[in-house]
Amino acid sequence: NQDQYWPLPKFYFSVDIGEFTDLSFQEISGIDISTESIEYRHGNSPNGTINMPSMIKYGDVTLKKGVFTTDNRFIDWISSVKLNTSQRVTMVIRLLNQNGEPETTWEFTNAFPIQVTPTDLNSTANEAAIESIVFTFEEMRIVI
């Protein structure tokens, strides 16, 4: 069985953002989980300090996609953000196997965009125009 000997390729994935399903993106980055260490010392401890884990922090997720002339939904979405009135959605990213079935799923609760970066422009480049959108969220759940 190939699954026992080879890692999954990272180029086959699907993305759902709210009501929009199976969206096409070129690249996704920033799916990070971390915690800080808190130093603590008992007042009468002869051994110095101990380290304890702090709260879990999540990184912001960046998605990159090609620019199309009639697709302005991310620019429109971030333009509508006002003080805590942004539409929050569930964002789901699935890493798929060779049969198109999810092997790992990341579910981001209460996600909303915090940055949209339009493509850079270069008159000597010979490549597609790529824009990026950065999402933040409240909680991440991983299903394996």
Short mmCIF file of C-alpha atoms in Angstrom, two decimals:
data_model
loop_
_atom_site.label_atom_id
_atom_site.label_comp_id
_atom_site.label_asym_id
_atom_site.label_seq_id
_atom_site.Cartn_x
_atom_site.Cartn_y
_atom_site.Cartn_z
CA ASN A 1 0.00 0.00 0.00
CA GLN A 2 1.53 3.29 -1.15
CA ASP A 3 0.19 5.26 1.83
CA GLN A 4 2.61 3.39 4.11
CA TYR A 5 5.73 4.34 2.13
CA TRP A 6 5.18 7.73 0.48
CA PRO A 7 4.13 11.09 1.93
CA LEU A 8 1.12 12.83 0.44
CA PRO A 9 1.82 15.37 -2.28
CA LYS A 10 1.03 18.94 -1.26
CA PHE A 11 -0.27 20.16 -4.63
CA TYR A 12 -3.73 18.52 -4.47
CA PHE A 13 -6.02 20.44 -2.11
CA SER A 14 -9.43 22.07 -1.98
CA VAL A 15 -10.70 25.18 -0.20
CA ASP A 16 -14.18 26.17 1.00
CA ILE A 17 -14.78 29.69 2.30
CA GLY A 18 -18.26 30.16 3.67
CA GLU A 19 -20.79 29.45 0.92
CA PHE A 20 -18.10 29.27 -1.77
CA THR A 21 -16.91 25.68 -2.21
CA ASP A 22 -14.05 23.99 -4.04
CA LEU A 23 -12.23 27.26 -4.74
CA SER A 24 -9.03 27.25 -6.76
CA PHE A 25 -5.88 28.63 -5.16
CA GLN A 26 -2.27 28.35 -6.23
CA GLU A 27 -0.73 28.37 -2.78
CA ILE A 28 -1.67 28.34 0.91
CA SER A 29 0.69 29.21 3.75
CA GLY A 30 0.60 30.14 7.42
CA ILE A 31 -1.26 27.19 8.91
CA ASP A 32 0.67 27.53 12.18
CA ILE A 33 0.02 26.56 15.78
CA SER A 34 2.33 27.74 18.53
CA THR A 35 2.49 28.45 22.22
CA GLU A 36 4.82 30.54 24.33
CA SER A 37 6.59 29.39 27.42
CA ILE A 38 5.89 31.05 30.75
CA GLU A 39 8.66 31.02 33.32
CA TYR A 40 7.47 30.42 36.84
CA ARG A 41 9.30 30.18 40.13
CA HIS A 42 7.86 29.19 43.49
CA GLY A 43 8.91 31.72 46.08
CA ASN A 44 10.82 29.16 48.14
CA SER A 45 12.03 26.88 45.31
CA PRO A 46 15.76 26.13 45.41
CA ASN A 47 15.69 24.80 41.84
CA GLY A 48 15.09 28.09 40.02
CA THR A 49 12.31 28.39 37.46
CA ILE A 50 10.09 25.96 35.63
CA ASN A 51 8.56 26.48 32.19
CA MET A 52 4.85 26.12 31.59
CA PRO A 53 2.94 26.36 28.31
CA SER A 54 0.94 29.51 27.67
CA MET A 55 -2.15 29.99 25.49
CA ILE A 56 -2.19 28.52 21.99
CA LYS A 57 -1.77 31.01 19.15
CA TYR A 58 -2.65 30.51 15.51
CA GLY A 59 -0.96 32.07 12.50
CA ASP A 60 -2.85 33.98 9.86
CA VAL A 61 -3.57 31.91 6.73
CA THR A 62 -2.50 33.34 3.37
CA LEU A 63 -4.12 32.13 0.15
CA LYS A 64 -2.78 33.04 -3.30
CA LYS A 65 -4.70 32.83 -6.55
CA GLY A 66 -4.69 34.10 -10.09
CA VAL A 67 -6.28 37.45 -10.93
CA PHE A 68 -9.37 37.30 -13.17
CA THR A 69 -11.11 40.35 -14.65
CA THR A 70 -14.56 39.59 -13.24
CA ASP A 71 -13.53 38.24 -9.82
CA ASN A 72 -13.39 41.02 -7.21
CA ARG A 73 -15.09 39.21 -4.33
CA PHE A 74 -12.11 39.42 -1.94
CA ILE A 75 -11.52 43.12 -2.59
CA ASP A 76 -15.26 43.74 -2.13
CA TRP A 77 -15.28 41.66 1.07
CA ILE A 78 -12.37 43.43 2.75
CA SER A 79 -13.70 46.81 1.59
CA SER A 80 -16.93 46.08 3.49
CA VAL A 81 -15.08 45.45 6.78
CA LYS A 82 -16.07 47.98 9.38
CA LEU A 83 -15.43 48.03 13.10
CA ASN A 84 -16.26 44.44 14.11
CA THR A 85 -19.00 44.10 11.51
CA SER A 86 -17.18 41.83 9.07
CA GLN A 87 -18.95 38.71 7.92
CA ARG A 88 -17.27 35.76 9.63
CA VAL A 89 -17.30 32.38 7.95
CA THR A 90 -15.98 28.87 8.33
CA MET A 91 -13.00 28.17 6.08
CA VAL A 92 -12.06 24.57 5.31
CA ILE A 93 -8.83 23.41 3.66
CA ARG A 94 -8.49 19.76 2.67
CA LEU A 95 -5.31 17.97 1.61
CA LEU A 96 -6.47 15.34 -0.87
CA ASN A 97 -5.12 11.92 -1.83
CA GLN A 98 -4.76 10.64 -5.41
CA ASN A 99 -8.49 9.76 -5.46
CA GLY A 100 -9.57 13.26 -4.46
CA GLU A 101 -10.53 12.17 -0.93
CA PRO A 102 -9.49 14.30 2.06
CA GLU A 103 -6.61 12.91 4.13
CA THR A 104 -6.16 15.94 6.40
CA THR A 105 -8.71 18.70 6.95
CA TRP A 106 -8.16 22.05 8.62
CA GLU A 107 -11.31 23.86 9.75
CA PHE A 108 -11.03 27.54 10.70
CA THR A 109 -13.92 28.98 12.72
CA ASN A 110 -15.06 32.61 12.47
CA ALA A 111 -12.55 33.48 9.75
CA PHE A 112 -12.49 36.87 8.06
CA PRO A 113 -10.05 38.67 5.74
CA ILE A 114 -7.54 41.11 7.20
CA GLN A 115 -5.45 41.86 4.12
CA VAL A 116 -5.73 41.66 0.34
CA THR A 117 -2.60 42.22 -1.74
CA PRO A 118 -3.18 42.78 -5.45
CA THR A 119 -0.62 41.48 -7.89
CA ASP A 120 2.72 43.18 -8.32
CA LEU A 121 3.33 44.67 -11.75
CA ASN A 122 6.49 44.15 -13.80
CA SER A 123 6.75 44.99 -17.50
CA THR A 124 9.60 42.51 -18.00
CA ALA A 125 7.92 39.54 -16.30
CA ASN A 126 6.31 36.67 -18.18
CA GLU A 127 4.03 35.19 -15.52
CA ALA A 128 0.43 35.18 -14.37
CA ALA A 129 -0.92 37.94 -12.12
CA ILE A 130 -1.30 36.54 -8.58
CA GLU A 131 -3.14 38.17 -5.67
CA SER A 132 -3.12 37.11 -2.05
CA ILE A 133 -5.65 37.29 0.75
CA VAL A 134 -4.85 36.85 4.44
CA PHE A 135 -7.43 35.43 6.85
CA THR A 136 -7.44 35.46 10.61
CA PHE A 137 -9.75 33.28 12.68
CA GLU A 138 -10.70 32.31 16.22
CA GLU A 139 -10.16 28.56 16.35
CA MET A 140 -8.63 25.83 14.24
CA ARG A 141 -9.63 22.18 14.26
CA ILE A 142 -7.59 19.49 12.49
CA VAL A 143 -9.17 16.24 11.32
CA ILE A 144 -6.84 13.44 10.21
#
